[in-house]
Coordinates of C-alpha atoms in Angstrom, one line a residue:
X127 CA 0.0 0.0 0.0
X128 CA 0.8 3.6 -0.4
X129 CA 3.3 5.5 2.4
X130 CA 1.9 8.6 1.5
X131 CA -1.6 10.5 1.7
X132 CA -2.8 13.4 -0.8
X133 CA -5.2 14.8 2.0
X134 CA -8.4 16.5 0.8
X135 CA -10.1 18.5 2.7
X136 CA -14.2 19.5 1.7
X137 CA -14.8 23.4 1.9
X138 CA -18.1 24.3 1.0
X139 CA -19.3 28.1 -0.2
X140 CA -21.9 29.8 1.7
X141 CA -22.3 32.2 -1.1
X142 CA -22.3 29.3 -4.1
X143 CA -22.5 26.4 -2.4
X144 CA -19.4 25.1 -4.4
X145 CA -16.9 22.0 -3.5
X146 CA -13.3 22.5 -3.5
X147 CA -10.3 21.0 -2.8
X148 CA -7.6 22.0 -0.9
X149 CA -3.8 20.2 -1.2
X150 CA -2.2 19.1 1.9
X151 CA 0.9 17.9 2.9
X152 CA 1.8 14.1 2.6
X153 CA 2.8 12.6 6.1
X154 CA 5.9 10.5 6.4
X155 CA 6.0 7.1 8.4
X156 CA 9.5 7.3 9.8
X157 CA 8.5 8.1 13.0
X158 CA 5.1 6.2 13.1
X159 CA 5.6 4.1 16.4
X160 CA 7.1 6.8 18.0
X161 CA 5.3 6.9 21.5
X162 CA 3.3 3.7 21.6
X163 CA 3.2 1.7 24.3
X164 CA 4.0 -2.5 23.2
X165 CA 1.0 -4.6 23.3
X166 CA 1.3 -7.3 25.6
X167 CA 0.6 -10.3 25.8
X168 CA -2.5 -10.2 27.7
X169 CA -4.2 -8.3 25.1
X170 CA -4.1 -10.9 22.8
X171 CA -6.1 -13.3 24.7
X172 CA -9.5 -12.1 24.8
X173 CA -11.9 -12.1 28.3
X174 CA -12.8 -15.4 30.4
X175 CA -15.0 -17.1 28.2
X176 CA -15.7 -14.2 25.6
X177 CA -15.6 -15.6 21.7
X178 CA -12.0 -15.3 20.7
X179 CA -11.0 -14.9 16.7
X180 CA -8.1 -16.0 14.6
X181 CA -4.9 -15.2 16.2
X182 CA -4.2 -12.7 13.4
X183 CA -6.6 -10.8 13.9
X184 CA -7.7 -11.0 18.1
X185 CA -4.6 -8.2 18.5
X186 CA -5.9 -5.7 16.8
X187 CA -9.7 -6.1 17.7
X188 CA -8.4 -5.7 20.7
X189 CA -6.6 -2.9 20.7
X190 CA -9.7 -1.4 18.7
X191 CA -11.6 -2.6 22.3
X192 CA -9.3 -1.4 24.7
X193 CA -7.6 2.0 22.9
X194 CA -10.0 5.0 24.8
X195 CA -12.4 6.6 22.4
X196 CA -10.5 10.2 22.7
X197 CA -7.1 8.0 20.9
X198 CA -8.4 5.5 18.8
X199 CA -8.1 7.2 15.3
X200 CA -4.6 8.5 16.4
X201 CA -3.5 5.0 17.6
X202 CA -5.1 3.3 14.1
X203 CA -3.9 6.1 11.8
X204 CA -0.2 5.9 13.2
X205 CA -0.4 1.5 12.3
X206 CA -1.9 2.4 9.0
X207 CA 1.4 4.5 8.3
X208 CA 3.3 1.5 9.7
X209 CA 1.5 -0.3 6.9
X210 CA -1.8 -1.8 8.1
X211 CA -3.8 -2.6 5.4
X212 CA -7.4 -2.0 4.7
X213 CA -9.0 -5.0 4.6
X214 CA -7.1 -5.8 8.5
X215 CA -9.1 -3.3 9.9
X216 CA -12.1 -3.6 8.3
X217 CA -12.3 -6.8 9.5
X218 CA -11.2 -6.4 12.9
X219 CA -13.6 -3.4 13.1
X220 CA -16.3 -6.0 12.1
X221 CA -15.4 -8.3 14.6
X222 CA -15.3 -6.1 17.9
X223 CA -18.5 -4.9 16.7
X224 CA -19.8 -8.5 16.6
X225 CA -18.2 -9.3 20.3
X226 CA -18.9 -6.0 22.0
X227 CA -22.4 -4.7 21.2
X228 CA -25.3 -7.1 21.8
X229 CA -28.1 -6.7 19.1
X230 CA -30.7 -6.1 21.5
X231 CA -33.6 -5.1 22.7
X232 CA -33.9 -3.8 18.7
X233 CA -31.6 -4.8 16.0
X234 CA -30.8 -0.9 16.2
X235 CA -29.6 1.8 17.7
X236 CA -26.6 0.9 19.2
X237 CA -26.0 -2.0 17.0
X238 CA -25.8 0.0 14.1
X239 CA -21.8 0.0 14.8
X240 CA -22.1 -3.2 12.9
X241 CA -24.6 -2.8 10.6
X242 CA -22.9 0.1 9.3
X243 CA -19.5 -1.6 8.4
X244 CA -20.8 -2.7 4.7
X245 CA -22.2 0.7 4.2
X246 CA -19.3 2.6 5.4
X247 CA -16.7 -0.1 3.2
X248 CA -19.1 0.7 0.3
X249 CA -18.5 4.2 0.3
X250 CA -14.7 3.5 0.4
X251 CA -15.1 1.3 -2.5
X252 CA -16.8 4.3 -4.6
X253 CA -14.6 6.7 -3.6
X254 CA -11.4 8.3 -4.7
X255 CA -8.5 6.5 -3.4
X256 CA -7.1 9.6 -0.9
X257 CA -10.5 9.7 0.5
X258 CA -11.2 5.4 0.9
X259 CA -9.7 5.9 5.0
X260 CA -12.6 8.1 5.4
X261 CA -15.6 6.1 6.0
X262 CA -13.3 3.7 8.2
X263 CA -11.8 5.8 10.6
X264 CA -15.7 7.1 11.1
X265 CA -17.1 4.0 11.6
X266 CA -14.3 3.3 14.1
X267 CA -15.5 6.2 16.1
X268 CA -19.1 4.8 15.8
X269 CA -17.7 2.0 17.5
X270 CA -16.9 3.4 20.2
X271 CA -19.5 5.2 20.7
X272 CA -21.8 2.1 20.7
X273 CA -19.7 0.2 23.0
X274 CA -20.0 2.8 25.4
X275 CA -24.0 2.3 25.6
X276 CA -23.2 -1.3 25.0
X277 CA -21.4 -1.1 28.8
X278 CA -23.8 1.4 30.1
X279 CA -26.6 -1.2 29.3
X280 CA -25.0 -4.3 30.8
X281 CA -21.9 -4.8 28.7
X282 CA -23.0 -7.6 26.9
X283 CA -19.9 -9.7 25.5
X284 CA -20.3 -12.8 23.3
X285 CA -19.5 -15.7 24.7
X286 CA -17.3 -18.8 23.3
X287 CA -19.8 -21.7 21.6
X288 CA -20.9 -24.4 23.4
X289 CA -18.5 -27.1 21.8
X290 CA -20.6 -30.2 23.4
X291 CA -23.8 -29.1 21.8
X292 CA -22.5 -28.5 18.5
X293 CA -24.7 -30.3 15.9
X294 CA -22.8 -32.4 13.7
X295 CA -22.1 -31.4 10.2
X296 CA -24.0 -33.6 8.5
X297 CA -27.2 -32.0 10.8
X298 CA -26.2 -28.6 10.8
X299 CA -28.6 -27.5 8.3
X300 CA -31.8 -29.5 9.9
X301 CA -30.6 -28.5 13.8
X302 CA -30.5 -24.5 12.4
X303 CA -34.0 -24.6 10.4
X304 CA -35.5 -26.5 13.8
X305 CA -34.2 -23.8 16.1
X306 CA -35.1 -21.0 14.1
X307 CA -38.9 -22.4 13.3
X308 CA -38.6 -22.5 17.4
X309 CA -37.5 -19.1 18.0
X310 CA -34.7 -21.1 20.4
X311 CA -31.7 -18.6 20.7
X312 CA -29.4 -21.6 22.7
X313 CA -30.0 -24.2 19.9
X314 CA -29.9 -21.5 17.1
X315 CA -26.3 -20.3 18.4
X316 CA -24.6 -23.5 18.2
X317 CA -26.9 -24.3 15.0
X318 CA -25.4 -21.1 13.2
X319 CA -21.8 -22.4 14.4
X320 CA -21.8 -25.6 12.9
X321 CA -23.2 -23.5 9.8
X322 CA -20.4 -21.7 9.6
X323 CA -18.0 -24.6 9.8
X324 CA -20.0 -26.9 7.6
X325 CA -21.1 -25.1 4.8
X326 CA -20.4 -22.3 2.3
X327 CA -21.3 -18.6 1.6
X328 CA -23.8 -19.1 -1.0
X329 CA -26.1 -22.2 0.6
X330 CA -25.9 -19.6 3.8
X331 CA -26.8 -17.2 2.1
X332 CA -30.1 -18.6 1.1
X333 CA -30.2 -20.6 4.8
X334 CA -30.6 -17.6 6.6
X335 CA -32.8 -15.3 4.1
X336 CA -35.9 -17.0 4.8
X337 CA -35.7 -16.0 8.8
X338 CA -34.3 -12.5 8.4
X339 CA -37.1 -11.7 6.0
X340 CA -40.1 -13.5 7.7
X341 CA -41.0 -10.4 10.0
X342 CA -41.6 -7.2 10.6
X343 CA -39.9 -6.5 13.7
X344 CA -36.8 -3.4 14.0
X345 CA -38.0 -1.7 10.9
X346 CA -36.0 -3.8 8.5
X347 CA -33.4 -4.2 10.4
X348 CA -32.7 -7.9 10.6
X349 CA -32.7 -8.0 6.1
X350 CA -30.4 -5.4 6.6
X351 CA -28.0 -7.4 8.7
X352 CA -27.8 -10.3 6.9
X353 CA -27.0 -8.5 3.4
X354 CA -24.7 -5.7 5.1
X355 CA -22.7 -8.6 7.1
X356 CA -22.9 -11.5 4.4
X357 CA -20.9 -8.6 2.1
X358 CA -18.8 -7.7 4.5
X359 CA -17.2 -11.0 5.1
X360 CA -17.0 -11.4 1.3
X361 CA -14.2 -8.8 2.0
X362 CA -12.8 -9.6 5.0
X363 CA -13.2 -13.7 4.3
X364 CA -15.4 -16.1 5.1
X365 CA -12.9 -17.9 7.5
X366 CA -13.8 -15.2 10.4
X367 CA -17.8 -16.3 9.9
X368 CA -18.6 -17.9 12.9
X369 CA -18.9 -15.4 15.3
X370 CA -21.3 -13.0 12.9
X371 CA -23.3 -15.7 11.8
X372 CA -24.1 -16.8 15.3
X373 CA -25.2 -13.2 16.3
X374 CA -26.7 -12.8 13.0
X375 CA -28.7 -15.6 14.7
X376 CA -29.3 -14.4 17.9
X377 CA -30.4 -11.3 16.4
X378 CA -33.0 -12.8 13.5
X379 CA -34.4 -13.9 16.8
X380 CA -35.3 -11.0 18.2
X381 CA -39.3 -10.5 19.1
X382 CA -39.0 -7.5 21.7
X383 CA -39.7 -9.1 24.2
X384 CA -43.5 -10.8 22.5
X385 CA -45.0 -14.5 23.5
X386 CA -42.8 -16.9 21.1
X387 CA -43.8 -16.7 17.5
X388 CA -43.9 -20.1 17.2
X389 CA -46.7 -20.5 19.6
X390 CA -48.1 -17.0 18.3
X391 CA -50.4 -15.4 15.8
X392 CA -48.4 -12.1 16.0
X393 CA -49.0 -9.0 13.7
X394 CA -45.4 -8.9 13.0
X395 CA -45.4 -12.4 11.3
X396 CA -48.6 -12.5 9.6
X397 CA -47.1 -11.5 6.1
X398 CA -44.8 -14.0 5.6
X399 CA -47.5 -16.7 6.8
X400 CA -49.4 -15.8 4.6
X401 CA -47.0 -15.2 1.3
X402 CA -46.6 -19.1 2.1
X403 CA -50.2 -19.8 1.4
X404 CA -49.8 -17.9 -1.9
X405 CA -45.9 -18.5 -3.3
X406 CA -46.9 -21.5 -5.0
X407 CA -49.6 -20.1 -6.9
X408 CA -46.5 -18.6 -8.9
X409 CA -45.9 -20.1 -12.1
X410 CA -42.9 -21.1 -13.7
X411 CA -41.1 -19.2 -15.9
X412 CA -41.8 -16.3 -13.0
X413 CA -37.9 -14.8 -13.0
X414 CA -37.9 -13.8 -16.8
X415 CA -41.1 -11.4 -17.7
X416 CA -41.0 -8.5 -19.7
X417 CA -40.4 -4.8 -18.2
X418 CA -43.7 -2.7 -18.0
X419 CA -43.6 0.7 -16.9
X420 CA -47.4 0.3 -17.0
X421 CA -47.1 -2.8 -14.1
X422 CA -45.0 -0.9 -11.8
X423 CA -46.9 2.8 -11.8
X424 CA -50.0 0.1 -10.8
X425 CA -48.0 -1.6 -8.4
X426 CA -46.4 2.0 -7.4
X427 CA -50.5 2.7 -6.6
X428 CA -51.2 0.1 -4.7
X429 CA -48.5 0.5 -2.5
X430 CA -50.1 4.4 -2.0
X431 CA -53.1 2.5 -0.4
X432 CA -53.7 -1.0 0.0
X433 CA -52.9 -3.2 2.7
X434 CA -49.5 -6.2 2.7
X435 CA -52.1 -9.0 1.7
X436 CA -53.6 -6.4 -1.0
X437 CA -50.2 -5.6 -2.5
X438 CA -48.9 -9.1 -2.1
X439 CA -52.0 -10.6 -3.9
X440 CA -51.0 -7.5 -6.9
X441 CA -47.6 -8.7 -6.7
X442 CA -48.5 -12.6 -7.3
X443 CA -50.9 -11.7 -10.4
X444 CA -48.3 -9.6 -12.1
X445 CA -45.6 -12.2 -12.2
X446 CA -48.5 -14.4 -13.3
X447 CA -49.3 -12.3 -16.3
X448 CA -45.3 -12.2 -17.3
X449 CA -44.6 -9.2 -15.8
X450 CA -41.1 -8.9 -14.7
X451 CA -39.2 -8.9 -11.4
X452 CA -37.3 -6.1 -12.0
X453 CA -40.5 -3.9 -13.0
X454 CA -41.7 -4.6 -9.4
X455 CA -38.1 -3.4 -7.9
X456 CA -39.1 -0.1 -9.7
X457 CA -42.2 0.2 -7.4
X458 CA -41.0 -0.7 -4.5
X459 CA -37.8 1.1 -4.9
X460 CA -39.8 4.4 -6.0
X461 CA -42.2 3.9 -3.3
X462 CA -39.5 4.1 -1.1
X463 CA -38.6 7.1 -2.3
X464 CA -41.8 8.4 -2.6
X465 CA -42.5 7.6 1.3
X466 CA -39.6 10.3 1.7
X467 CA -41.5 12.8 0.0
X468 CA -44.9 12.2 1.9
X469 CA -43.4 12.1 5.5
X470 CA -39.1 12.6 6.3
X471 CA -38.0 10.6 9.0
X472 CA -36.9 7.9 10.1
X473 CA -39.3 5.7 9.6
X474 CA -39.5 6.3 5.4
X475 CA -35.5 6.0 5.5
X476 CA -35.8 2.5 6.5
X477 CA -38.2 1.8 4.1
X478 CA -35.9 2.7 1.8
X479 CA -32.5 0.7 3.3
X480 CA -34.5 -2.2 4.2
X481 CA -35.7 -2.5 0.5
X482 CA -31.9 -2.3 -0.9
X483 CA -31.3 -5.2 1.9
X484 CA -34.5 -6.9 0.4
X485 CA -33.4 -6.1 -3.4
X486 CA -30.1 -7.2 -2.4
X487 CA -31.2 -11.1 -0.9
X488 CA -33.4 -11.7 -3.6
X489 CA -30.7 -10.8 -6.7
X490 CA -28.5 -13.2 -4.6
X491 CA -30.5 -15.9 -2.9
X492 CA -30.4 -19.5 -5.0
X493 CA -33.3 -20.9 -3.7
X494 CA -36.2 -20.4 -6.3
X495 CA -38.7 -20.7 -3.2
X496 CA -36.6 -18.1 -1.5
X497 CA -36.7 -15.6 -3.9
X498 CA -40.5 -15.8 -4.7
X499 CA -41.2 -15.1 -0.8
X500 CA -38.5 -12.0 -0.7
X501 CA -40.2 -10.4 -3.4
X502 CA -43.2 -10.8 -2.0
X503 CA -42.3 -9.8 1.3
X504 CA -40.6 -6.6 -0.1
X505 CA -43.7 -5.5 -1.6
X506 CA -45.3 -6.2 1.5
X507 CA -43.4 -4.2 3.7
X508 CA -43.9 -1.3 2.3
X509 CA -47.8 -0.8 3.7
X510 CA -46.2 -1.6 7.0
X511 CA -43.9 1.1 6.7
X512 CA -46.5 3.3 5.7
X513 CA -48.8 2.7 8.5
X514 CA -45.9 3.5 11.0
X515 CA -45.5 6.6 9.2
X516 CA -49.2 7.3 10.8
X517 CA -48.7 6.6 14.4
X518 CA -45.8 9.6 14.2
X519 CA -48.1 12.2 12.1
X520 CA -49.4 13.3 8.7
X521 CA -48.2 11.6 5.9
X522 CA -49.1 13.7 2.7
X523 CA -50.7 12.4 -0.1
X524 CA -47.7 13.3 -2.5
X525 CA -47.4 11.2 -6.0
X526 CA -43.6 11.3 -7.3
X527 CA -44.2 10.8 -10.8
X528 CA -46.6 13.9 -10.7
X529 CA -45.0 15.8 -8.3
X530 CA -41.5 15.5 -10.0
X531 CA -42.5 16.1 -13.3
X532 CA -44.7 19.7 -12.4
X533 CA -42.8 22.5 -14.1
X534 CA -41.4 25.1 -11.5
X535 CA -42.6 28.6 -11.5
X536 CA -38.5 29.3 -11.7
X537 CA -37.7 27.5 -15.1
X538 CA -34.1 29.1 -15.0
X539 CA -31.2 26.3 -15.3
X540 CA -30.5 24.7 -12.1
X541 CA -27.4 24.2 -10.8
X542 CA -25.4 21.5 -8.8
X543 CA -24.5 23.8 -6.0
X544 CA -28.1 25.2 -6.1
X545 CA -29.2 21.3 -5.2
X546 CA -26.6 20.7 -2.7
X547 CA -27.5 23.8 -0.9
X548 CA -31.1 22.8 -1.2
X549 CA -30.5 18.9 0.9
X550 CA -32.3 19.5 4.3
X551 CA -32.9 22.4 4.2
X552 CA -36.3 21.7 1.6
X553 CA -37.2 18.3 1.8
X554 CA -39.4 18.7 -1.7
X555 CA -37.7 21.7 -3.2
X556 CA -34.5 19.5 -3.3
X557 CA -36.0 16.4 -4.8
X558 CA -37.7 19.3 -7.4
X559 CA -34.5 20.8 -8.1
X560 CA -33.0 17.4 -8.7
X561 CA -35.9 16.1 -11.0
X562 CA -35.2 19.4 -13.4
X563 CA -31.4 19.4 -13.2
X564 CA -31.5 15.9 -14.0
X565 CA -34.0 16.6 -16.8
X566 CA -31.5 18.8 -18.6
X567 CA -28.9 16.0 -19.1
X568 CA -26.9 17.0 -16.7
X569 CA -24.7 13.8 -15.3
X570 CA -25.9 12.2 -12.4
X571 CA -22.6 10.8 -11.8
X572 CA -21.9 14.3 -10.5
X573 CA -24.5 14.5 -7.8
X574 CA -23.8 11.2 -6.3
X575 CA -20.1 11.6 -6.0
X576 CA -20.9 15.0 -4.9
X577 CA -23.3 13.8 -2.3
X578 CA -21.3 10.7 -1.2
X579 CA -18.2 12.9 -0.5
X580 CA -21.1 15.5 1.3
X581 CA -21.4 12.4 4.0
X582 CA -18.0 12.0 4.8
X583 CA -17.6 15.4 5.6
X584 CA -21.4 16.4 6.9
X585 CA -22.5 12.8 8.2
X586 CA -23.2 12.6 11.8
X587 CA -25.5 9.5 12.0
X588 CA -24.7 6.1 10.9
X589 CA -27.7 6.1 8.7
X590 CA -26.1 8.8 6.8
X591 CA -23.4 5.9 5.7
X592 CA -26.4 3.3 5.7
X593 CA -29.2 5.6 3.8
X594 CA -26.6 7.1 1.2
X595 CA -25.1 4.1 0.5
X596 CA -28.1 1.8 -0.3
X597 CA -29.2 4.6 -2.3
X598 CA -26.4 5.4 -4.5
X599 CA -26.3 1.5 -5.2
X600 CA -30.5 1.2 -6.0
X601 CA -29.8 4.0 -8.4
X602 CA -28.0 2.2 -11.2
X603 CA -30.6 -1.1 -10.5
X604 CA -33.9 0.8 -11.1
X605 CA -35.0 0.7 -14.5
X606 CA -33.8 4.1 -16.8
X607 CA -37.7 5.1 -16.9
X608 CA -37.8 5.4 -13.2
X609 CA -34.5 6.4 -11.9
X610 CA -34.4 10.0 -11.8
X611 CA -37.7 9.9 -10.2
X612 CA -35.8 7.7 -7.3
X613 CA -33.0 9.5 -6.9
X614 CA -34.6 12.9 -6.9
X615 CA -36.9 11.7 -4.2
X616 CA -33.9 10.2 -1.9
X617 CA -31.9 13.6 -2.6
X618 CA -33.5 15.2 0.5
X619 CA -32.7 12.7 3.1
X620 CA -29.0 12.7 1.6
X621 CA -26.3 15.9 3.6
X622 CA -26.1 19.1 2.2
X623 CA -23.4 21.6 1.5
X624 CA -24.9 24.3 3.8
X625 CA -24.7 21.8 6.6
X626 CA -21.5 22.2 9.4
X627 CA -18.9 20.0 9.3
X628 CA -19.3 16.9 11.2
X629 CA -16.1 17.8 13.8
X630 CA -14.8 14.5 13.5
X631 CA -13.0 15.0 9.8
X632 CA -10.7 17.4 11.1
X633 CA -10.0 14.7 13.4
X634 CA -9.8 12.2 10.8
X635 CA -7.7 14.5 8.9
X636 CA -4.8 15.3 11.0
X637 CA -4.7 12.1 12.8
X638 CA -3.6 10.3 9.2
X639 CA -1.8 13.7 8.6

C-alpha cells in the first residue's frame, strides 16, 4: 500500500454552495511508532470465556476494544502508516462490533456499529483513493461510541460456543431450520456455528434469508444485517464467519420481548405466513417477464393505499401475467422514495435501506422458493412502513411521478450547487431541483459523487453511511424510466453543503496527517 496520503479536505461556499479541494501535505511514516506503548501479551487473549478470533486478527480487535475513544483514530492512523492494510481493519472493526455490542432489545440503535461496516466499506469502495480511509476511521469512532451504551446497558460480550452441543455437520442444516422455526436462541447459536463450519457462503446465504425476512420487527433491520454482514465477510473472508453468523442468529431472533412466535399469531409475522399460502400459486417461468412501466406505476398505486395482503395478492398476479421482477423493484424502490417525499424521517428511511437489503437477498438468494417469498415480502413491507408513518403524524398524499415532473414557477437552469445547498434544508424543493437538473442531461454521476463525498464530511449518524449508500447502489438497478424519479426523491434525506462540518473530519484528517 501507499506510504503517502494526498489529503483532501471539503470546503463548502456559503455564497455558491461550491466543492473545493484544498492540497495538503503528505505525512511520512519514519516516526510512526514513535510513543506507543507495546501490546502485551495479555491483550491478545480475549476475556474469560468471551468468543476469541483467529490469532491474526484477536490483536488488533483488541486494541480497537481497549484503545479509549478520545485516541483510537490517532492510535489506528499511526499502524496504518506502519503499513496496516485495509482489509485488516475492516475486519477487525467487524469483529469487535460483533463481540462488543449485543443486538438487542432492537436490532438498532446501538448496534448500528455493525450494521454500518458494509455501508461505510461501500462508500470507500466508490470513492477516490485519498478519501477510501474516510468512511473507516468514522465508523471506528461509531464504534466506540456504541460500546459505550453497550457497557452502560450491561456490557454484553459474546460468549465462546458451546462445543458439546454443537450439531454435527452432517445436521447442521436440519438442527439450524428447527431452532429458528422454534424461536430457540441456545440451539440457534450453536446451530449457526456448525453452519459456519460446515457449509459455504452461498447455501448460507439462502439458509438464513428465509428467517431475516419473515418479519416485521426493528424496521428492516434484521434483512439489513444479513446482506450488510454477508458482504462484508465477502471482503474480510469467510474464514472469520462464525462469530457474525451466530449473532446474526441471535439477532434474526429477536421479538421484543413478545409471546414466542412459534406458539403466536403475532401481527409482525402474519405476512410472511401468509405469502406461504400464496408463493406456490406462482408459475414457472416467473424470473424472466417482460419490463412494463405500466405494471410498476399500478404496483407503485397500490403500495399508495392497499394493505401487505392487497399488494402481495397485486404482486403474485403480475408475475402471473409475465410481468417482470425487476418492474416490481421499480415500485417498490420508488415507493421508497416516494414515502420520503410524503413524511421525512426515520421511519420512510428504512423503508428505503430495508428495501436495498431486500433487493439485495433476492438478486443473490439460489433458492427459487426463497426468492418468490423475498419479493413478495418486499412489496409487502412497504404498507407496513406506511402505517408506522401514521402513528408519528401526517403523511401527505404526494405522488412522485406527478410531483416530479410539475414544471417550476422558476424554469431558469439549475445548478449542482443550487441542489446541494437545497439537501435539508427543503425536503421537496430539493428532490424538485433534482428532477429538473436531472432533466436537462446534466450527469448524475456528479450529484452522487458530490453527495457521497457530502457524507464524509457532513454525516453525523450512521444512517447517513447506511441511507446514502443503499441509495447510491439502487440508483444504477432501477429501471432508466424510473431512476431519476428515485434518486430525486432520496436527494432530500442525503447531507447538504450548507450543513456544518461533522467535527470528526478534522480529526480524521490530521490524525492520518
Amino acid at each position: 500500500m501507499s506510504r503517502e496520503l494526498n489529503r483532501r479536505i471539503f470546503l463548502g461556499s456559503t455564497a455558491a454552495a461550491t466543492l473545493s479541494i484544498s492540497n495538503l501535505s503528505t505525512w511520512s511514516t519514519s516516526s510512526a511508532l514513535a510513543g506507543l506503548q507495546p501490546v502485551a501479551d495479555d491483550q491478545l487473549r480475549p476475556a474469560v470465556d468471551a468468543v476469541s478470533f483467529r490469532p491474526e486478527i484477536e490483536w488488533l480487535v483488541r486494541l480497537i476494544e481497549d484503545t479509549p475513544r478520545d485516541k483510537l483514530l490517532e492510535v489506528i492512523a499511526t499502524r496504518v502508516k506502519d503499513g496496516l492494510d485495509y482489509q485488516r481493519l475492516l475486519a477487525a472493526l467487524c469483529l469487535a462490533g460483533i463481540r462488543n455490542v449485543q443486538p438487542r432489545p432492537s436490532v438498532g440503535f446501538k448496534f448500528h456499529a455493525v450494521l454500518v461496516v458494509n455501508s461505510a466499506h461501500l462508500a470507500s469502495l466508490a470513492s477516490a483513493p485519498q478519501d477510501r480511509w474516510l468512511p473507516i476511521f468514522w465508523a471506528l469512532d461509531e464504534f466506540k461510541k456504541s460500546q459505550a451504551r453497550d457497557v452502560e446497558e450491561g456490557n454484553w460480550t459474546m460468549s465462546s460456543v458451546d462445543e458439546g452441543r454443537l450439531p454435527s455437520p452432517e445436521n447442521a442444516i436440519t438442527s439450524f431450520h428447527e431452532a429458528m422455526q422454534q424461536w430457540d436462541e441456545s440451539k440457534a447459536d450453536v446451530a449457526a456455528a456448525s453452519v459456519a463450519r460446515s457449509l459455504g457462503a452461498n447455501q448460507t446465504l439462502d439458509l438464513f434469508a428465509q428467517f431475516v425476512a419473515r418479519d416485521f420487527r426493528s424496521i428492516g433491520h434484521k434483512p439489513i444485517y444479513l446482506a450488510n454482514s454477508w458482504r462484508t465477510l465477502q471482503t474480510i473472508g469467510w474464514r472469520h464467519a462464525e462469530p457474525v453468523l451466530r449473532s446474526l442468529a441471535y439477532a434474526a431472533l429477536n421479538h421484543s420481548g413478545e409471546a414466542n412466535p412459534s406458539e403466536s399469531d403475532l401481527k409482525p409475522d402474519q405476512s410472511w405466513r401468509y405469502h406461504e399460502t400464496i408463493v406456490d400459486s406462482i408459475g414457472a417461468g416467473w424470473s424472466v417477464g417482460k419490463v412494463d412501466d405500466g405494471a410498476t406505476t399500478e404496483l407503485l398505486t397500490a403500495l399508495r393505499g392497499e394493505g401487505p395482503r392487497e399488494v402481495a395478492d397485486l404482486v403474485v398476479q403480475q408475475l402471473n401475467r409475465g410481468i417482470s421482477p425487476i418492474s416490481i423493484f421499480d415500485a417498490i424502490h420508488t415507493g421508497a422514495a416516494e414515502l420520503l417525499l410524503r413524511q421525512s424521517g426515520i421511519v420512510a428511511l428504512h423503508a428505503a435501506t430495508t428495501s436495498n437489503a431486500m433487493r439485495f437477498l433476492f438478486d443473490n438468494v439460489g433458492d427459487d422458493r426463497t426468492r418468490r417469498l423475498l419479493i413478495l415480502q418486499a412489496a409487502a413491507f412497504l404498507p407496513q412502513f406506511r402505517e408506522g408513518m401514521r402513528e408519528r403524524g401526517r403523511v401527505s398524499d404526494v405522488k412522485i411521478v406527478e410531483r416530479l415532473n410539475e414544471p417550476r414557477q422558476d424554469s431558469s437552469e439549475v445548478t449542482l450547487e443550487t441542489i446541494l445547498a437545497a439537501i435539508r434544508r427543503n425536503t421537496t424543493g430539493a428532490a424538485e431541483l433534482t428532477a429538473q437538473w436531472l432533466a436537462q442531461g446534466n450527469d448524475p454521476r456528479l450529484l452522487l459523487d458530490a453527495t457521497r463525498r457530502l457524507i464524509f464530511f457532513k454525516g453525523n449518524d450512521s444512517h447517513d453511511y447506511k441511507f446514502s449508500s443503499a441509495v447510491l447502489e439502487d440508483y444504477h438497478l432501477v429501471s432508466p424510466n424510473w431512476r431519476n424519479h428515485f434518486l430525486a426523491g432520496s436527494t432530500s434525506q442525503l447531507r447538504g453543503s450548507q450543513e456544518s462540518d461533522n467535527g470528526l473530519i478534522a480529526r480524521i484528517v490530521e490524525s492520518l496527517g
